[in-house]
Every structure is written in C-alpha cells, then in structure tokens.
Amino acid sequence: YTKSAVDNQRWPGLLLKAVSVSGEASTLVVYNEQMSTRVDPGCDIGQMNSADGISIYTLLASPPGGVNYVRQALPPGGADTLAVPLGIDLREGGTVTFSAVTSPLGSLRYWLEDRVTGTFTDLNTKSYTVTLPADTYGSGRFYIIASANTPTSINQPAEPGDNLRIWASGR
C-alpha cells in the first residue's frame, strides 16, 4: 500500500471498500514503526470530498479528531489496543457492503465493528452488508480493529453525540 524508502516492501494494513447503489468509496489504514497515533505529516492524508454518493474515511485513533482521513498511518506497537473510528456519509441511505484487501500485520487480523448491531466481521475473509438509514453522516457506529482474536470490546474515550465541528481563523 505504501513503499518504504529502505526496503521496497508494502506496509501492512488494509484498503477498506464500501459499495452501495450510489457508488463505491475506499479508505486506507497502514502500519509502520515510524508512525504515531497522532497526525504524521506526509503519511496521514486528509479527505477532500465533493461527491454526492457514498464516502468513507477514518478519524484519528487518539483524540483530538476532527479531520477525515482517506489514508491513516499508525504504529504497529499497540495496534491491538486501538479502535480506529470509521466515518461514512451516505445521503440516500440503503444497503452498503464493506470488504477489504489486506496485508498482514503479524498475527493480527482486521475486524470491522458495528456498535449498533454488536457485530464483528473478520475483514481478512469476509465482507459485511448492512442497511443504513437516509442522511447517514459521520462516525461513531463503525470501527476498524486489529486483533488476533475476535474482539469483545476496546476501551475508547466516548465520542461526542453530535458532530459539531468548529474552526477558528485568525482571532
């Protein structure tokens, strides 16, 4: 998914795809020893979205969030303790199928957690289909988890119930 300047090997991670009747979107999560759970300039890439169809993205695994990322780079150490928030924007709603192309991170597998249904899907071997309501926007329902076993829960800070975002410019 990303080449190392040193050894020309792919970084472990996953390319997560979401397909609906309104289109297809993807986001990338990769792991490398030199990355952090905060913003890594040049490796974490923010999303610029103007599409009317489906859009998926991740948010920082450790607060503060606020920026939607089309690619997020994380450290492999402690990867099994992180739940990466996955956001989805889908104005029309409808059936969405999540699937992934994966590159191994040791013995860890990649899981998609749906906190509304309590479902964990092994993205290395399966896809996950769900029906979302119209005007689905933001994060809080889906998470990406790297774990050797089926996860049960990961202690994460509570996310705000609303998706209010404020930017300041100048004063």
PDB file of C-alpha atoms in Angstrom:
ATOM      1  CA  TYR A   1       0.000   0.000   0.000  1.00  0.00           C
ATOM      2  CA  THR A   2       2.912   2.269   0.636  1.00  0.00           C
ATOM      3  CA  LYS A   3       6.535   1.677  -0.208  1.00  0.00           C
ATOM      4  CA  SER A   4       9.344   2.062   2.278  1.00  0.00           C
ATOM      5  CA  ALA A   5      12.324   4.053   1.042  1.00  0.00           C
ATOM      6  CA  VAL A   6      14.589   1.471   2.659  1.00  0.00           C
ATOM      7  CA  ASP A   7      13.376  -1.968   1.598  1.00  0.00           C
ATOM      8  CA  ASN A   8      10.654  -1.551  -1.067  1.00  0.00           C
ATOM      9  CA  GLN A   9       8.157  -3.642   0.915  1.00  0.00           C
ATOM     10  CA  ARG A  10       4.497  -2.817   1.403  1.00  0.00           C
ATOM     11  CA  TRP A  11       3.404  -1.602   4.801  1.00  0.00           C
ATOM     12  CA  PRO A  12       0.890  -3.894   6.472  1.00  0.00           C
ATOM     13  CA  GLY A  13      -2.663  -2.606   6.526  1.00  0.00           C
ATOM     14  CA  LEU A  14      -5.989  -2.697   4.795  1.00  0.00           C
ATOM     15  CA  LEU A  15      -7.798  -0.988   1.968  1.00  0.00           C
ATOM     16  CA  LEU A  16     -11.427  -0.872   3.096  1.00  0.00           C
ATOM     17  CA  LYS A  17     -14.106  -0.502   0.416  1.00  0.00           C
ATOM     18  CA  ALA A  18     -17.753   0.401   0.806  1.00  0.00           C
ATOM     19  CA  VAL A  19     -20.145  -0.261  -2.083  1.00  0.00           C
ATOM     20  CA  SER A  20     -23.731   0.989  -2.333  1.00  0.00           C
ATOM     21  CA  VAL A  21     -26.162   1.769  -5.150  1.00  0.00           C
ATOM     22  CA  SER A  22     -24.835   5.336  -5.122  1.00  0.00           C
ATOM     23  CA  GLY A  23     -21.234   4.287  -5.771  1.00  0.00           C
ATOM     24  CA  GLU A  24     -18.044   2.969  -4.237  1.00  0.00           C
ATOM     25  CA  ALA A  25     -15.565   4.558  -1.821  1.00  0.00           C
ATOM     26  CA  SER A  26     -12.433   3.415  -0.005  1.00  0.00           C
ATOM     27  CA  THR A  27     -10.082   4.347   2.814  1.00  0.00           C
ATOM     28  CA  LEU A  28      -6.624   3.040   3.687  1.00  0.00           C
ATOM     29  CA  VAL A  29      -5.113   2.219   7.098  1.00  0.00           C
ATOM     30  CA  VAL A  30      -1.419   1.235   7.184  1.00  0.00           C
ATOM     31  CA  TYR A  31       1.070   0.403   9.942  1.00  0.00           C
ATOM     32  CA  ASN A  32       4.736   1.356  10.249  1.00  0.00           C
ATOM     33  CA  GLU A  33       7.211   1.622  13.152  1.00  0.00           C
ATOM     34  CA  GLN A  34       7.903   5.310  12.451  1.00  0.00           C
ATOM     35  CA  MET A  35       4.241   6.373  12.675  1.00  0.00           C
ATOM     36  CA  SER A  36       2.226   7.614  15.664  1.00  0.00           C
ATOM     37  CA  THR A  37      -1.438   7.709  16.659  1.00  0.00           C
ATOM     38  CA  ARG A  38      -1.384  11.473  16.098  1.00  0.00           C
ATOM     39  CA  VAL A  39      -1.014  13.271  12.746  1.00  0.00           C
ATOM     40  CA  ASP A  40       2.006  12.090  10.739  1.00  0.00           C
ATOM     41  CA  PRO A  41       2.566  14.775   8.049  1.00  0.00           C
ATOM     42  CA  GLY A  42       3.022  13.267   4.605  1.00  0.00           C
ATOM     43  CA  CYS A  43       1.632   9.883   5.709  1.00  0.00           C
ATOM     44  CA  ASP A  44      -1.828  10.766   7.033  1.00  0.00           C
ATOM     45  CA  ILE A  45      -3.827  12.192   4.133  1.00  0.00           C
ATOM     46  CA  GLY A  46      -6.976  14.213   4.720  1.00  0.00           C
ATOM     47  CA  GLN A  47     -10.037  13.642   2.608  1.00  0.00           C
ATOM     48  CA  MET A  48     -11.366  16.240   0.221  1.00  0.00           C
ATOM     49  CA  ASN A  49     -14.884  15.174  -0.635  1.00  0.00           C
ATOM     50  CA  SER A  50     -17.367  16.720  -3.010  1.00  0.00           C
ATOM     51  CA  ALA A  51     -19.093  13.545  -4.171  1.00  0.00           C
ATOM     52  CA  ASP A  52     -22.829  13.074  -3.790  1.00  0.00           C
ATOM     53  CA  GLY A  53     -22.564   9.289  -3.445  1.00  0.00           C
ATOM     54  CA  ILE A  54     -21.025   7.280  -0.654  1.00  0.00           C
ATOM     55  CA  SER A  55     -17.934   8.431   1.218  1.00  0.00           C
ATOM     56  CA  ILE A  56     -15.907   6.595   3.893  1.00  0.00           C
ATOM     57  CA  TYR A  57     -12.961   7.815   5.948  1.00  0.00           C
ATOM     58  CA  THR A  58     -11.173   7.305   9.256  1.00  0.00           C
ATOM     59  CA  LEU A  59     -10.574   9.679  12.129  1.00  0.00           C
ATOM     60  CA  LEU A  60      -7.517   9.737  14.366  1.00  0.00           C
ATOM     61  CA  ALA A  61      -7.369   6.761  16.681  1.00  0.00           C
ATOM     62  CA  SER A  62      -6.320   9.033  19.558  1.00  0.00           C
ATOM     63  CA  PRO A  63      -8.043  12.379  20.239  1.00  0.00           C
ATOM     64  CA  PRO A  64      -8.349  15.043  19.090  1.00  0.00           C
ATOM     65  CA  GLY A  65     -10.116  14.073  15.864  1.00  0.00           C
ATOM     66  CA  GLY A  66     -11.928  16.430  13.563  1.00  0.00           C
ATOM     67  CA  VAL A  67     -10.231  15.706  10.228  1.00  0.00           C
ATOM     68  CA  ASN A  68     -11.484  12.983   7.899  1.00  0.00           C
ATOM     69  CA  TYR A  69      -8.618  10.850   6.568  1.00  0.00           C
ATOM     70  CA  VAL A  70      -8.568   8.908   3.318  1.00  0.00           C
ATOM     71  CA  ARG A  71      -5.266   7.353   4.478  1.00  0.00           C
ATOM     72  CA  GLN A  72      -4.132   6.937   8.073  1.00  0.00           C
ATOM     73  CA  ALA A  73      -0.741   5.581   9.160  1.00  0.00           C
ATOM     74  CA  LEU A  74      -0.441   4.057  12.638  1.00  0.00           C
ATOM     75  CA  PRO A  75       2.278   2.372  14.702  1.00  0.00           C
ATOM     76  CA  PRO A  76       2.141  -1.452  14.856  1.00  0.00           C
ATOM     77  CA  GLY A  77       3.041  -1.424  18.566  1.00  0.00           C
ATOM     78  CA  GLY A  78      -0.240  -1.295  20.461  1.00  0.00           C
ATOM     79  CA  ALA A  79      -2.319  -1.760  17.304  1.00  0.00           C
ATOM     80  CA  ASP A  80      -4.404  -4.338  19.137  1.00  0.00           C
ATOM     81  CA  THR A  81      -5.467  -1.688  21.683  1.00  0.00           C
ATOM     82  CA  LEU A  82      -6.810   0.804  19.129  1.00  0.00           C
ATOM     83  CA  ALA A  83     -10.280   1.138  17.682  1.00  0.00           C
ATOM     84  CA  VAL A  84      -9.968   3.364  14.606  1.00  0.00           C
ATOM     85  CA  PRO A  85     -13.205   5.338  14.085  1.00  0.00           C
ATOM     86  CA  LEU A  86     -14.680   4.832  10.618  1.00  0.00           C
ATOM     87  CA  GLY A  87     -16.953   7.523   9.230  1.00  0.00           C
ATOM     88  CA  ILE A  88     -19.489   7.081   6.478  1.00  0.00           C
ATOM     89  CA  ASP A  89     -21.518   9.672   4.618  1.00  0.00           C
ATOM     90  CA  LEU A  90     -24.482   8.395   2.631  1.00  0.00           C
ATOM     91  CA  ARG A  91     -27.294  10.843   1.928  1.00  0.00           C
ATOM     92  CA  GLU A  92     -29.691   8.371   0.292  1.00  0.00           C
ATOM     93  CA  GLY A  93     -29.098   5.529   2.745  1.00  0.00           C
ATOM     94  CA  GLY A  94     -29.545   1.932   1.627  1.00  0.00           C
ATOM     95  CA  THR A  95     -27.559  -1.280   1.557  1.00  0.00           C
ATOM     96  CA  VAL A  96     -23.790  -0.950   1.967  1.00  0.00           C
ATOM     97  CA  THR A  97     -21.268  -3.777   1.645  1.00  0.00           C
ATOM     98  CA  PHE A  98     -17.858  -3.402   3.310  1.00  0.00           C
ATOM     99  CA  SER A  99     -14.935  -5.508   2.101  1.00  0.00           C
ATOM    100  CA  ALA A 100     -11.164  -5.198   2.345  1.00  0.00           C
ATOM    101  CA  VAL A 101      -7.901  -6.030   0.662  1.00  0.00           C
ATOM    102  CA  THR A 102      -5.461  -6.783   3.485  1.00  0.00           C
ATOM    103  CA  SER A 103      -1.721  -7.060   4.023  1.00  0.00           C
ATOM    104  CA  PRO A 104      -0.825  -8.950   7.244  1.00  0.00           C
ATOM    105  CA  LEU A 105       0.323  -7.235  10.440  1.00  0.00           C
ATOM    106  CA  GLY A 106       1.985 -10.169  12.185  1.00  0.00           C
ATOM    107  CA  SER A 107      -0.683 -12.493  13.573  1.00  0.00           C
ATOM    108  CA  LEU A 108      -3.306  -9.737  13.807  1.00  0.00           C
ATOM    109  CA  ARG A 109      -6.464  -9.812  11.718  1.00  0.00           C
ATOM    110  CA  TYR A 110      -8.532  -6.786  10.753  1.00  0.00           C
ATOM    111  CA  TRP A 111     -12.064  -6.529  12.115  1.00  0.00           C
ATOM    112  CA  LEU A 112     -14.959  -4.220  11.317  1.00  0.00           C
ATOM    113  CA  GLU A 113     -17.025  -3.491  14.412  1.00  0.00           C
ATOM    114  CA  ASP A 114     -20.633  -2.339  14.072  1.00  0.00           C
ATOM    115  CA  ARG A 115     -21.546  -0.965  17.503  1.00  0.00           C
ATOM    116  CA  VAL A 116     -25.244  -0.689  16.648  1.00  0.00           C
ATOM    117  CA  THR A 117     -25.642  -4.405  15.896  1.00  0.00           C
ATOM    118  CA  GLY A 118     -22.760  -5.609  18.102  1.00  0.00           C
ATOM    119  CA  THR A 119     -21.224  -7.397  15.103  1.00  0.00           C
ATOM    120  CA  PHE A 120     -17.512  -8.050  14.473  1.00  0.00           C
ATOM    121  CA  THR A 121     -16.562  -9.077  10.918  1.00  0.00           C
ATOM    122  CA  ASP A 122     -13.156 -10.540  10.020  1.00  0.00           C
ATOM    123  CA  LEU A 123     -12.238  -8.397   7.001  1.00  0.00           C
ATOM    124  CA  ASN A 124      -9.445 -10.806   6.003  1.00  0.00           C
ATOM    125  CA  THR A 125     -12.000 -13.413   4.943  1.00  0.00           C
ATOM    126  CA  LYS A 126     -15.486 -11.868   4.882  1.00  0.00           C
ATOM    127  CA  SER A 127     -17.498  -8.877   3.799  1.00  0.00           C
ATOM    128  CA  TYR A 128     -20.181  -7.149   5.854  1.00  0.00           C
ATOM    129  CA  THR A 129     -23.512  -5.917   4.488  1.00  0.00           C
ATOM    130  CA  VAL A 130     -25.736  -3.506   6.393  1.00  0.00           C
ATOM    131  CA  THR A 131     -28.703  -1.273   5.583  1.00  0.00           C
ATOM    132  CA  LEU A 132     -28.159   2.331   6.640  1.00  0.00           C
ATOM    133  CA  PRO A 133     -30.852   4.986   7.039  1.00  0.00           C
ATOM    134  CA  ALA A 134     -31.024   8.060   4.815  1.00  0.00           C
ATOM    135  CA  ASP A 135     -28.902  11.010   5.947  1.00  0.00           C
ATOM    136  CA  THR A 136     -26.175   8.833   7.480  1.00  0.00           C
ATOM    137  CA  TYR A 137     -23.212  11.087   8.247  1.00  0.00           C
ATOM    138  CA  GLY A 138     -20.160  10.849  10.494  1.00  0.00           C
ATOM    139  CA  SER A 139     -18.567   8.324  12.805  1.00  0.00           C
ATOM    140  CA  GLY A 140     -19.490   6.509  15.992  1.00  0.00           C
ATOM    141  CA  ARG A 141     -21.045   3.338  14.591  1.00  0.00           C
ATOM    142  CA  PHE A 142     -18.179   1.581  12.776  1.00  0.00           C
ATOM    143  CA  TYR A 143     -14.614   0.925  13.941  1.00  0.00           C
ATOM    144  CA  ILE A 144     -11.578  -0.860  12.498  1.00  0.00           C
ATOM    145  CA  ILE A 145      -9.770  -3.106  14.980  1.00  0.00           C
ATOM    146  CA  ALA A 146      -6.565  -5.140  14.588  1.00  0.00           C
ATOM    147  CA  SER A 147      -6.693  -8.213  16.845  1.00  0.00           C
ATOM    148  CA  ALA A 148      -5.519 -11.828  16.828  1.00  0.00           C
ATOM    149  CA  ASN A 149      -8.872 -12.981  18.244  1.00  0.00           C
ATOM    150  CA  THR A 150     -12.458 -11.860  17.866  1.00  0.00           C
ATOM    151  CA  PRO A 151     -12.588  -8.580  19.804  1.00  0.00           C
ATOM    152  CA  THR A 152     -15.181  -8.143  22.514  1.00  0.00           C
ATOM    153  CA  SER A 153     -14.642  -4.505  23.413  1.00  0.00           C
ATOM    154  CA  ILE A 154     -11.880  -1.934  23.483  1.00  0.00           C
ATOM    155  CA  ASN A 155     -11.920   0.900  25.971  1.00  0.00           C
ATOM    156  CA  GLN A 156     -12.033   4.078  23.947  1.00  0.00           C
ATOM    157  CA  PRO A 157     -12.905   7.582  25.034  1.00  0.00           C
ATOM    158  CA  ALA A 158     -16.547   8.408  24.482  1.00  0.00           C
ATOM    159  CA  GLU A 159     -17.208  10.361  21.317  1.00  0.00           C
ATOM    160  CA  PRO A 160     -19.454  13.401  21.394  1.00  0.00           C
ATOM    161  CA  GLY A 161     -23.041  12.635  20.453  1.00  0.00           C
ATOM    162  CA  ASP A 162     -23.209  15.443  17.962  1.00  0.00           C
ATOM    163  CA  ASN A 163     -20.805  16.032  15.126  1.00  0.00           C
ATOM    164  CA  LEU A 164     -20.309  19.729  15.778  1.00  0.00           C
ATOM    165  CA  ARG A 165     -17.005  20.984  14.414  1.00  0.00           C
ATOM    166  CA  ILE A 166     -15.660  24.493  14.856  1.00  0.00           C
ATOM    167  CA  TRP A 167     -12.683  26.002  13.036  1.00  0.00           C
ATOM    168  CA  ALA A 168     -11.015  29.255  14.039  1.00  0.00           C
ATOM    169  CA  SER A 169      -9.169  31.512  11.659  1.00  0.00           C
ATOM    170  CA  GLY A 170      -7.053  34.402  12.850  1.00  0.00           C
ATOM    171  CA  ARG A 171      -8.743  35.649  16.007  1.00  0.00           C
TER     172      ARG A 171
END
